[in-house]
Amino acid sequence: MREGEVIARLRRIATSPEARGLLDDVAVLGGLVVTHDTIAEGVHFLSSDPAGSVGWKLVAVNLSDLAAKGASPMAALLSLTITSSGKWEVDFLSGIEAACESYGLPLIGGDTIALPDGAPRVLGLTAIGKAGKHVPDRAGGKAGDHLWLIGTIGEAAAGLAQLRKDRHASGPLVEIYRRPVPLLTAGHAVAPQANAMMDVSDGLLLDAKRMAEASRCTLRIDLDTLPLSAAFIEAQGDDLKSRLFAATGGDDYALLAALPPHADPSTLSLPEGTTIERIGTLESGPPTVRLISEGKPVALPERLGFEHSHDQHRGSSAPPVAHRH
Amino acid sequence: MREGEVIARLRRIATSPEARGLLDDVAVLGGLVVTHDTIAEGVHFLSSDPAGSVGWKLVAVNLSDLAAKGASPMAALLSLTITSSGKWEVDFLSGIEAACESYGLPLIGGDTIALPDGAPRVLGLTAIGKAGKHVPDRAGGKAGDHLWLIGTIGEAAAGLAQLRKDRHASGPLVEIYRRPVPLLTAGHAVAPQANAMMDVSDGLLLDAKRMAEASRCTLRIDLDTLPLSAAFIEAQGDDLKSRLFAATGGDDYALLAALPPHADPSTLSLPEGTTIERIGTLESGPPTVRLISEGKPVALPERLGFEHSHDQHRGSSAPPVAHRH
């Protein structure tokens, strides 16, 4: 028995329309968008990661789910475990506080429990947002839609690669890995026009495949159009291999949106400096991703991103993963 | 550094009025009551507890928080960890499902993550309820109020004591320990009249002390009035010692309410068979609990209930504890 069976069991329980079949990043309850992410030491973050950055990231990944639905932050509840001296937890809370203040997310409750000695920390956050008039899910994409990417990809994975080589590495890529920025304002601006939208947390290709499956379309992505930052290119280069690295790296917290072909994102009031790029098209066809580069098909890599499976991310050297049901 | 310092840090972050100073069981957000409880293997439940009963209990303890605020269940988000084969988790979900169905609580989302091998399971639930017109907190009790207990106490602690002697013990007390019943209908009926209300989860005396501190009153409790069930008396007897055992045992999920002296709970439409008993009075005086029995003062026991502290509940033989911030 594996996770798939557990998830299948969950889906049979969560049958109300608010649950969105557990196939979206969030639940929608009346005028609210509600999401919960849990992270564990040795799975989603490294024991050596600064505690403050773990706190920041827990808030940011939840806010990224709100951003992908065009929702505005209202409140959060924190599930905190305390191990040993409590010093790590106080630093962790400084990161929580910084992120909550930065994005106007009041912490209103939660639970604090002690764990047995030596147990990995498990930290959770429930974020509640105010829904806009339209809350795009993953399933609304239509053949003919244009596929847009808001934000850049690959930088966090490149930062993690630097940390794997040298746990004391620093610089802009490490900073982006540790302190992702949820694209709340951009998400809020794009959501009213989006037929489908989701955040790119587990890898562009994996998340695009999820949108393809939910929307029952083929998502064709032109790798040459992927927006790569100067810092990424300096670290990883700018060839097909590095583009596939960026497209499968994960931890990006960019937004992936299917917009009708007539939509013109340049008319949206996005924050200055927001990267928004058309990276492909939704087409009739099997629910998968097709890649092209220089006009020619490129085979899908075997690994599209961080899938949640038992064997992949055990132990403290495991990569960050994030799977939402 | 200890948990106290971590909680103090949390309180400095959670300053919005919705947080209720993190001193209540819940947060109140618009017309919603929101609560989150997390439980860990070896701390709040035993590895030998049936997985289905752990799932039931996680739902029930959250619903008990809603009951204490007179709120009606709307939706829940589950934070689930998966270890080893997933079989335990499927059984656990059957308990979640049974409780959600019993109390009309749709599961609408959450997160599922894997844990490293050997890590204790950590399970969380966010419950969202619809608030009534009045959401009683712990702080509204007034000198002169009568103190009422809805439900019985001591049975769960007596059941746990049986399990400690024999992990295969069974019977009504073990059943009550494993499958507590949240008093939703009773809480809904009492809330409009209550100056203060909370659930009794960590032990009557400890929770009463919390109400005394929040309401800045002395809570005088007459131990002779405590409602004890026949099953409890059969197992533990009916003397001062057994009454103090019941009043400090915890895991009761009864409701403790401060009602104005003119309130007459017999006029409320409580479910048939609901035990409701006046157990004391709120008085001007220091914020603590005073006990009497047979008209004479009884010294407060050293241990009022399950306080959340590192040393108390480490290891798999630790008692269930529950601390909400």
CSV table of N, CA, C and O in Angstrom, one decimal, chain A residues 1-3 6-7 9-10 13-14 16 18-19 22 27 32 34 36-38 40 43-44 77-80 82 84-87 90 93-94 97 106-117 119-120 126 308 310 313-314 323-325, chain B residues 1-3 6-7 9-10 13-14 16 18-19 22 27 32 34 36-38 40 43-44 77-80 82 84-87 90 93-94 97 106-117 119-120 122 126 308 310 313-314 323-325:
chain,number,residue,atom,x,y,z
A,1,MET,N,0.8,-1.2,0.0
A,1,MET,CA,0.0,0.0,0.0
A,1,MET,C,0.9,1.2,0.0
A,1,MET,O,1.9,1.3,0.7
A,2,ARG,N,0.5,2.2,-0.7
A,2,ARG,CA,1.3,3.4,-0.9
A,2,ARG,C,0.5,4.7,-0.8
A,2,ARG,O,-0.7,4.6,-0.6
A,3,GLU,N,1.1,5.8,-0.9
A,3,GLU,CA,0.4,7.0,-0.8
A,3,GLU,C,-0.8,7.1,-1.7
A,3,GLU,O,-1.8,7.7,-1.3
A,6,VAL,N,-3.8,6.0,-0.1
A,6,VAL,CA,-4.3,6.9,1.0
A,6,VAL,C,-5.0,8.1,0.3
A,6,VAL,O,-6.1,8.5,0.8
A,7,ILE,N,-4.4,8.6,-0.7
A,7,ILE,CA,-5.0,9.8,-1.4
A,7,ILE,C,-6.3,9.4,-2.0
A,7,ILE,O,-7.3,10.2,-1.9
A,9,ARG,N,-8.4,7.2,-0.9
A,9,ARG,CA,-9.3,7.1,0.3
A,9,ARG,C,-9.7,8.5,0.7
A,9,ARG,O,-10.9,8.7,0.9
A,10,LEU,N,-8.8,9.4,0.7
A,10,LEU,CA,-9.1,10.8,1.0
A,10,LEU,C,-10.2,11.4,0.0
A,10,LEU,O,-11.1,12.0,0.4
A,13,ILE,N,-13.6,10.5,0.7
A,13,ILE,CA,-14.2,11.2,1.8
A,13,ILE,C,-14.6,12.6,1.5
A,13,ILE,O,-15.7,13.1,1.8
A,14,ALA,N,-13.7,13.2,0.7
A,14,ALA,CA,-13.9,14.7,0.5
A,14,ALA,C,-14.7,14.9,-0.8
A,14,ALA,O,-14.2,15.2,-1.9
A,16,SER,N,-17.5,16.9,-1.1
A,16,SER,CA,-18.3,18.2,-1.2
A,16,SER,C,-17.7,19.1,-2.3
A,16,SER,O,-16.6,19.0,-2.6
A,18,GLU,N,-17.0,22.1,-2.3
A,18,GLU,CA,-15.9,23.0,-1.8
A,18,GLU,C,-14.6,22.3,-1.8
A,18,GLU,O,-13.5,23.0,-1.9
A,19,ALA,N,-14.5,21.0,-1.8
A,19,ALA,CA,-13.2,20.3,-1.8
A,19,ALA,C,-12.6,20.3,-3.2
A,19,ALA,O,-11.4,20.0,-3.3
A,22,LEU,N,-10.3,17.6,-4.2
A,22,LEU,CA,-8.9,17.7,-3.7
A,22,LEU,C,-7.9,17.8,-4.8
A,22,LEU,O,-6.7,17.4,-4.7
A,27,ALA,N,-9.3,25.0,-1.1
A,27,ALA,CA,-10.7,24.8,-1.0
A,27,ALA,C,-11.4,26.1,-1.1
A,27,ALA,O,-10.8,27.1,-0.7
A,32,LEU,N,-14.5,32.5,0.8
A,32,LEU,CA,-13.1,32.3,1.3
A,32,LEU,C,-12.4,31.3,0.5
A,32,LEU,O,-13.0,30.3,0.0
A,34,VAL,N,-9.3,28.7,1.2
A,34,VAL,CA,-8.6,28.1,2.4
A,34,VAL,C,-7.6,27.1,1.9
A,34,VAL,O,-7.9,26.3,1.1
A,36,HIS,N,-4.0,24.6,3.3
A,36,HIS,CA,-3.1,24.2,4.4
A,36,HIS,C,-1.9,23.5,3.8
A,36,HIS,O,-2.1,22.6,3.0
A,37,ASP,N,-0.7,23.9,4.2
A,37,ASP,CA,0.5,23.2,3.8
A,37,ASP,C,1.2,22.8,5.1
A,37,ASP,O,1.4,23.6,6.0
A,38,THR,N,1.7,21.6,5.1
A,38,THR,CA,2.6,21.1,6.2
A,38,THR,C,4.0,20.8,5.6
A,38,THR,O,4.1,20.3,4.5
A,40,ALA,N,8.0,19.2,6.7
A,40,ALA,CA,8.7,18.4,7.7
A,40,ALA,C,10.2,18.5,7.5
A,40,ALA,O,10.7,18.5,6.4
A,43,VAL,N,12.5,16.5,5.0
A,43,VAL,CA,11.7,16.2,3.8
A,43,VAL,C,11.5,17.5,3.0
A,43,VAL,O,11.9,17.6,1.8
A,44,HIS,N,10.9,18.5,3.6
A,44,HIS,CA,10.7,19.8,2.9
A,44,HIS,C,11.8,20.9,3.2
A,44,HIS,O,11.8,21.9,2.5
A,77,LEU,N,-3.5,30.3,10.7
A,77,LEU,CA,-3.4,29.5,11.9
A,77,LEU,C,-2.1,28.7,11.8
A,77,LEU,O,-1.9,28.0,10.7
A,78,LEU,N,-1.3,28.6,12.8
A,78,LEU,CA,0.0,28.0,12.8
A,78,LEU,C,-0.1,26.7,13.7
A,78,LEU,O,-0.5,26.7,14.8
A,79,SER,N,0.4,25.6,13.1
A,79,SER,CA,0.6,24.4,13.9
A,79,SER,C,2.1,24.2,14.1
A,79,SER,O,2.9,24.0,13.2
A,80,LEU,N,2.5,24.4,15.4
A,80,LEU,CA,3.9,24.5,15.7
A,80,LEU,C,4.3,23.3,16.6
A,80,LEU,O,3.6,23.0,17.6
A,82,ILE,N,7.3,21.8,19.2
A,82,ILE,CA,8.5,22.3,19.9
A,82,ILE,C,9.4,21.1,20.3
A,82,ILE,O,8.9,20.1,20.8
A,84,SER,N,13.3,20.0,21.9
A,84,SER,CA,14.5,20.5,22.7
A,84,SER,C,14.3,21.8,23.3
A,84,SER,O,13.3,22.1,24.0
A,85,SER,N,15.3,22.8,23.0
A,85,SER,CA,15.3,24.0,23.8
A,85,SER,C,14.3,25.0,23.5
A,85,SER,O,14.0,25.9,24.3
A,86,GLY,N,13.7,25.0,22.3
A,86,GLY,CA,12.8,26.0,21.9
A,86,GLY,C,13.5,27.2,21.2
A,86,GLY,O,12.9,28.0,20.6
A,87,LYS,N,14.9,27.2,21.1
A,87,LYS,CA,15.6,28.3,20.5
A,87,LYS,C,15.3,28.3,19.0
A,87,LYS,O,15.0,29.3,18.4
A,90,VAL,N,11.9,29.8,18.3
A,90,VAL,CA,11.8,31.3,18.4
A,90,VAL,C,12.4,31.9,17.1
A,90,VAL,O,11.8,32.9,16.6
A,93,LEU,N,9.8,31.5,14.4
A,93,LEU,CA,8.7,32.5,14.5
A,93,LEU,C,9.1,33.9,14.0
A,93,LEU,O,8.2,34.6,13.6
A,94,SER,N,10.4,34.2,14.1
A,94,SER,CA,10.8,35.5,13.5
A,94,SER,C,10.6,35.5,12.0
A,94,SER,O,10.2,36.5,11.5
A,97,GLU,N,6.9,35.8,11.5
A,97,GLU,CA,6.4,37.2,11.7
A,97,GLU,C,6.8,38.1,10.5
A,97,GLU,O,6.0,38.9,10.1
A,106,PRO,N,-2.5,38.4,9.2
A,106,PRO,CA,-2.5,38.3,10.7
A,106,PRO,C,-2.5,36.8,11.1
A,106,PRO,O,-3.3,36.0,10.6
A,107,LEU,N,-1.7,36.5,12.1
A,107,LEU,CA,-1.7,35.2,12.7
A,107,LEU,C,-2.8,35.2,13.8
A,107,LEU,O,-2.7,36.0,14.7
A,108,ILE,N,-3.8,34.3,13.6
A,108,ILE,CA,-4.9,34.4,14.6
A,108,ILE,C,-5.1,33.2,15.5
A,108,ILE,O,-5.9,33.2,16.4
A,109,GLY,N,-4.3,32.2,15.3
A,109,GLY,CA,-4.5,31.0,16.1
A,109,GLY,C,-3.7,29.8,15.7
A,109,GLY,O,-2.7,30.0,14.9
A,110,GLY,N,-4.0,28.7,16.2
A,110,GLY,CA,-3.3,27.5,15.9
A,110,GLY,C,-3.1,26.6,17.1
A,110,GLY,O,-3.9,26.6,18.0
A,111,ASP,N,-2.0,25.8,17.1
A,111,ASP,CA,-1.8,24.9,18.2
A,111,ASP,C,-0.3,24.7,18.3
A,111,ASP,O,0.5,24.8,17.3
A,112,THR,N,0.2,24.5,19.6
A,112,THR,CA,1.6,24.3,19.8
A,112,THR,C,1.7,23.0,20.6
A,112,THR,O,1.0,22.9,21.6
A,113,ILE,N,2.5,22.1,20.1
A,113,ILE,CA,2.6,20.8,20.8
A,113,ILE,C,4.1,20.5,21.0
A,113,ILE,O,4.9,20.9,20.2
A,114,ALA,N,4.4,19.7,22.0
A,114,ALA,CA,5.8,19.2,22.1
A,114,ALA,C,5.9,17.9,21.4
A,114,ALA,O,4.9,17.1,21.2
A,115,LEU,N,7.1,17.5,20.9
A,115,LEU,CA,7.3,16.3,20.2
A,115,LEU,C,8.3,15.5,21.1
A,115,LEU,O,9.1,16.0,21.8
A,116,PRO,N,8.3,14.1,20.9
A,116,PRO,CA,9.3,13.4,21.6
A,116,PRO,C,10.7,13.8,21.1
A,116,PRO,O,10.9,14.2,20.0
A,117,ASP,N,11.7,13.6,21.9
A,117,ASP,CA,13.1,13.9,21.6
A,117,ASP,C,13.5,13.2,20.3
A,117,ASP,O,13.2,12.0,20.0
A,119,ALA,N,12.5,13.6,17.3
A,119,ALA,CA,11.5,13.6,16.2
A,119,ALA,C,11.7,14.7,15.3
A,119,ALA,O,12.0,15.8,15.7
A,120,PRO,N,11.6,14.5,14.0
A,120,PRO,CA,11.7,15.6,13.0
A,120,PRO,C,10.5,16.6,13.3
A,120,PRO,O,9.4,16.3,13.6
A,126,THR,N,-2.4,27.0,8.1
A,126,THR,CA,-3.6,27.2,7.4
A,126,THR,C,-3.8,28.6,7.0
A,126,THR,O,-3.7,29.5,7.9
A,308,HIS,N,5.5,13.3,-5.0
A,308,HIS,CA,5.4,12.9,-3.6
A,308,HIS,C,5.4,11.4,-3.6
A,308,HIS,O,4.5,10.7,-3.9
A,310,HIS,N,7.2,7.8,-1.4
A,310,HIS,CA,8.0,7.5,-0.2
A,310,HIS,C,9.5,7.4,-0.5
A,310,HIS,O,10.3,7.8,0.3
A,313,HIS,N,12.0,10.9,-1.1
A,313,HIS,CA,12.4,12.0,-0.2
A,313,HIS,C,12.5,11.6,1.2
A,313,HIS,O,12.1,12.2,2.1
A,314,ARG,N,13.2,10.4,1.4
A,314,ARG,CA,13.5,10.1,2.8
A,314,ARG,C,14.9,10.6,3.1
A,314,ARG,O,15.7,10.7,2.3
A,323,HIS,N,3.6,18.4,-1.9
A,323,HIS,CA,2.4,17.8,-2.6
A,323,HIS,C,1.2,18.3,-1.8
A,323,HIS,O,1.1,18.1,-0.6
A,324,ARG,N,0.3,18.8,-2.5
A,324,ARG,CA,-0.9,19.2,-1.9
A,324,ARG,C,-2.1,18.3,-2.4
A,324,ARG,O,-2.1,18.0,-3.5
A,325,HIS,N,-2.9,17.9,-1.4
A,325,HIS,CA,-4.1,17.2,-1.9
A,325,HIS,C,-5.3,18.1,-1.8
A,325,HIS,O,-5.3,19.2,-1.3
B,1,MET,N,15.6,27.9,27.7
B,1,MET,CA,14.4,28.3,27.0
B,1,MET,C,13.4,27.2,26.9
B,1,MET,O,13.7,26.1,26.7
B,2,ARG,N,12.2,27.6,27.1
B,2,ARG,CA,11.1,26.6,27.2
B,2,ARG,C,9.9,27.0,26.4
B,2,ARG,O,9.9,28.1,25.8
B,3,GLU,N,8.9,26.2,26.5
B,3,GLU,CA,7.7,26.4,25.7
B,3,GLU,C,7.1,27.8,26.1
B,3,GLU,O,6.6,28.5,25.2
B,6,VAL,N,8.4,30.4,23.9
B,6,VAL,CA,7.9,30.3,22.5
B,6,VAL,C,6.5,30.8,22.4
B,6,VAL,O,6.1,31.6,21.5
B,7,ILE,N,5.6,30.5,23.4
B,7,ILE,CA,4.2,31.0,23.4
B,7,ILE,C,4.2,32.5,23.6
B,7,ILE,O,3.4,33.2,22.9
B,9,ARG,N,6.4,34.5,22.5
B,9,ARG,CA,6.8,35.1,21.2
B,9,ARG,C,5.6,35.0,20.3
B,9,ARG,O,5.3,36.0,19.5
B,10,LEU,N,4.9,33.9,20.3
B,10,LEU,CA,3.7,33.8,19.5
B,10,LEU,C,2.7,34.9,19.8
B,10,LEU,O,2.1,35.5,18.9
B,13,ILE,N,3.3,38.1,18.3
B,13,ILE,CA,3.0,38.2,16.8
B,13,ILE,C,1.5,38.3,16.6
B,13,ILE,O,1.0,39.0,15.7
B,14,ALA,N,0.7,37.5,17.4
B,14,ALA,CA,-0.7,37.4,17.1
B,14,ALA,C,-1.5,38.5,17.8
B,14,ALA,O,-2.1,38.3,18.9
B,16,SER,N,-3.8,40.7,16.4
B,16,SER,CA,-5.1,41.2,15.9
B,16,SER,C,-6.2,40.7,16.8
B,16,SER,O,-6.1,39.7,17.5
B,18,GLU,N,-8.9,39.2,16.1
B,18,GLU,CA,-9.4,37.9,15.8
B,18,GLU,C,-8.7,36.8,16.6
B,18,GLU,O,-9.2,35.7,16.8
B,19,ALA,N,-7.4,37.1,17.0
B,19,ALA,CA,-6.6,36.1,17.6
B,19,ALA,C,-7.1,35.9,19.1
B,19,ALA,O,-6.7,34.9,19.7
B,22,LEU,N,-4.7,34.7,21.6
B,22,LEU,CA,-4.3,33.3,21.7
B,22,LEU,C,-4.7,32.7,23.0
B,22,LEU,O,-4.1,31.7,23.4
B,27,ALA,N,-10.2,31.0,17.1
B,27,ALA,CA,-10.1,32.4,16.5
B,27,ALA,C,-11.5,32.7,15.9
B,27,ALA,O,-12.2,31.8,15.5
B,32,LEU,N,-17.1,33.5,11.2
B,32,LEU,CA,-16.6,32.1,11.3
B,32,LEU,C,-15.8,31.9,12.6
B,32,LEU,O,-15.2,32.8,13.2
B,34,VAL,N,-12.7,29.5,13.9
B,34,VAL,CA,-11.7,28.7,13.3
B,34,VAL,C,-10.8,28.1,14.4
B,34,VAL,O,-10.4,28.8,15.3
B,36,HIS,N,-7.6,25.0,15.2
B,36,HIS,CA,-6.7,24.0,14.7
B,36,HIS,C,-6.1,23.2,15.9
B,36,HIS,O,-5.5,23.8,16.8
B,37,ASP,N,-6.2,21.9,15.9
B,37,ASP,CA,-5.5,21.1,16.8
B,37,ASP,C,-4.6,20.1,16.1
B,37,ASP,O,-4.9,19.5,15.1
B,38,THR,N,-3.4,19.9,16.7
B,38,THR,CA,-2.4,18.9,16.2
B,38,THR,C,-2.2,17.9,17.2
B,38,THR,O,-2.1,18.2,18.4
B,40,ALA,N,0.2,14.3,18.2
B,40,ALA,CA,1.4,13.5,17.8
B,40,ALA,C,1.4,12.2,18.5
B,40,ALA,O,1.0,12.0,19.7
B,43,VAL,N,2.6,11.3,22.2
B,43,VAL,CA,2.3,12.4,23.0
B,43,VAL,C,0.9,12.5,23.3
B,43,VAL,O,0.4,12.5,24.5
B,44,HIS,N,0.0,12.6,22.3
B,44,HIS,CA,-1.4,12.7,22.4
B,44,HIS,C,-2.1,11.4,22.2
B,44,HIS,O,-3.3,11.3,22.6
B,77,LEU,N,-10.0,20.9,7.2
B,77,LEU,CA,-8.9,20.6,6.4
B,77,LEU,C,-8.0,19.7,7.2
B,77,LEU,O,-7.7,20.0,8.4
B,78,LEU,N,-7.5,18.7,6.6
B,78,LEU,CA,-6.7,17.7,7.3
B,78,LEU,C,-5.2,17.7,6.9
B,78,LEU,O,-4.9,17.8,5.7
B,79,SER,N,-4.3,17.7,7.9
B,79,SER,CA,-2.9,17.6,7.7
B,79,SER,C,-2.5,16.2,8.1
B,79,SER,O,-2.5,15.8,9.2
B,80,LEU,N,-2.1,15.4,7.0
B,80,LEU,CA,-1.9,14.0,7.2
B,80,LEU,C,-0.4,13.7,6.9
B,80,LEU,O,0.1,14.1,5.9
B,82,ILE,N,2.3,10.5,6.2
B,82,ILE,CA,2.3,9.1,5.8
B,82,ILE,C,3.6,8.5,6.2
B,82,ILE,O,4.6,9.0,5.8
B,84,SER,N,5.7,4.6,6.6
B,84,SER,CA,5.7,3.1,6.2
B,84,SER,C,4.6,2.8,5.2
B,84,SER,O,4.5,3.4,4.1
B,85,SER,N,3.8,1.8,5.5
B,85,SER,CA,3.0,1.2,4.4
B,85,SER,C,1.8,2.0,4.0
B,85,SER,O,1.2,1.7,3.0
B,86,GLY,N,1.3,2.8,4.9
B,86,GLY,CA,0.1,3.6,4.6
B,86,GLY,C,-1.2,2.9,5.1
B,86,GLY,O,-2.3,3.4,5.1
B,87,LYS,N,-1.0,1.7,5.7
B,87,LYS,CA,-2.2,0.9,6.2
B,87,LYS,C,-2.8,1.6,7.4
B,87,LYS,O,-4.0,1.8,7.5
B,90,VAL,N,-4.9,4.6,6.3
B,90,VAL,CA,-6.2,4.2,5.7
B,90,VAL,C,-7.2,4.0,6.8
B,90,VAL,O,-8.3,4.4,6.8
B,93,LEU,N,-8.1,7.2,8.4
B,93,LEU,CA,-9.1,8.0,7.6
B,93,LEU,C,-10.5,7.4,7.8
B,93,LEU,O,-11.5,8.2,7.7
B,94,SER,N,-10.6,6.1,8.1
B,94,SER,CA,-12.0,5.6,8.3
B,94,SER,C,-12.5,6.3,9.6
B,94,SER,O,-13.7,6.6,9.6
B,97,GLU,N,-13.5,9.8,8.7
B,97,GLU,CA,-14.7,9.8,7.9
B,97,GLU,C,-16.0,9.6,8.8
B,97,GLU,O,-17.0,10.3,8.6
B,106,PRO,N,-17.9,18.5,6.4
B,106,PRO,CA,-17.3,18.1,5.2
B,106,PRO,C,-15.8,18.3,5.2
B,106,PRO,O,-15.3,19.4,5.7
B,107,LEU,N,-15.0,17.3,4.8
B,107,LEU,CA,-13.6,17.5,4.6
B,107,LEU,C,-13.3,18.1,3.3
B,107,LEU,O,-13.7,17.6,2.2
B,108,ILE,N,-12.7,19.3,3.3
B,108,ILE,CA,-12.6,20.0,2.0
B,108,ILE,C,-11.2,20.2,1.5
B,108,ILE,O,-11.0,20.7,0.4
B,109,GLY,N,-10.2,19.8,2.3
B,109,GLY,CA,-8.8,20.0,1.8
B,109,GLY,C,-7.8,19.7,2.9
B,109,GLY,O,-8.1,19.0,3.8
B,110,GLY,N,-6.6,20.1,2.6
B,110,GLY,CA,-5.5,19.9,3.5
B,110,GLY,C,-4.2,19.6,2.8
B,110,GLY,O,-4.0,20.0,1.7
B,111,ASP,N,-3.4,18.7,3.4
B,111,ASP,CA,-2.1,18.4,2.9
B,111,ASP,C,-1.7,17.0,3.3
B,111,ASP,O,-2.0,16.6,4.4
B,112,THR,N,-1.0,16.3,2.5
B,112,THR,CA,-0.5,15.0,2.8
B,112,THR,C,1.0,15.0,2.5
B,112,THR,O,1.4,15.3,1.4
B,113,ILE,N,1.7,14.6,3.5
B,113,ILE,CA,3.2,14.6,3.3
B,113,ILE,C,3.7,13.3,3.8
B,113,ILE,O,3.1,12.6,4.7
B,114,ALA,N,4.9,12.9,3.3
B,114,ALA,CA,5.6,11.7,3.8
B,114,ALA,C,6.5,12.1,4.9
B,114,ALA,O,7.0,13.3,5.0
B,115,LEU,N,6.8,11.2,5.9
B,115,LEU,CA,7.8,11.5,6.9
B,115,LEU,C,8.9,10.5,6.8
B,115,LEU,O,8.8,9.5,6.3
B,116,PRO,N,10.1,10.9,7.3
B,116,PRO,CA,11.2,10.0,7.4
B,116,PRO,C,10.8,8.7,8.2
B,116,PRO,O,10.0,8.8,9.1
B,117,ASP,N,11.4,7.6,7.8
B,117,ASP,CA,11.2,6.4,8.6
B,117,ASP,C,11.4,6.6,10.1
B,117,ASP,O,12.3,7.2,10.5
B,119,ALA,N,9.8,8.3,12.2
B,119,ALA,CA,9.3,9.6,12.8
B,119,ALA,C,7.9,9.4,13.4
B,119,ALA,O,7.1,8.7,12.8
B,120,PRO,N,7.6,9.9,14.6
B,120,PRO,CA,6.2,9.8,15.1
B,120,PRO,C,5.3,10.6,14.1
B,120,PRO,O,5.6,11.6,13.6
B,122,VAL,N,2.4,12.9,13.0
B,122,VAL,CA,1.9,14.2,13.5
B,122,VAL,C,0.7,14.6,12.6
B,122,VAL,O,0.8,14.7,11.4
B,126,THR,N,-7.8,21.5,10.9
B,126,THR,CA,-8.4,22.8,11.0
B,126,THR,C,-9.9,22.7,10.8
B,126,THR,O,-10.3,22.1,9.8
B,308,HIS,N,1.0,21.5,29.4
B,308,HIS,CA,1.9,21.2,28.3
B,308,HIS,C,3.3,21.6,28.7
B,308,HIS,O,3.7,22.7,28.8
B,310,HIS,N,7.6,20.1,28.5
B,310,HIS,CA,8.5,19.2,27.8
B,310,HIS,C,8.7,17.9,28.6
B,310,HIS,O,8.7,16.8,28.1
B,313,HIS,N,5.5,14.9,29.0
B,313,HIS,CA,4.9,13.9,28.1
B,313,HIS,C,5.9,13.5,27.0
B,313,HIS,O,5.5,13.5,25.8
B,314,ARG,N,7.1,13.1,27.4
B,314,ARG,CA,7.9,12.5,26.4
B,314,ARG,C,7.8,11.0,26.5
B,314,ARG,O,7.5,10.4,27.5
B,323,HIS,N,-2.7,21.1,24.5
B,323,HIS,CA,-2.5,22.5,24.8
B,323,HIS,C,-2.8,23.3,23.6
B,323,HIS,O,-2.3,23.0,22.5
B,324,ARG,N,-3.8,24.2,23.7
B,324,ARG,CA,-4.1,25.0,22.6
B,324,ARG,C,-3.6,26.4,22.8
B,324,ARG,O,-3.7,26.9,23.9
B,325,HIS,N,-3.0,27.0,21.8
B,325,HIS,CA,-2.6,28.4,22.0
B,325,HIS,C,-3.6,29.3,21.3
B,325,HIS,O,-4.4,28.8,20.5
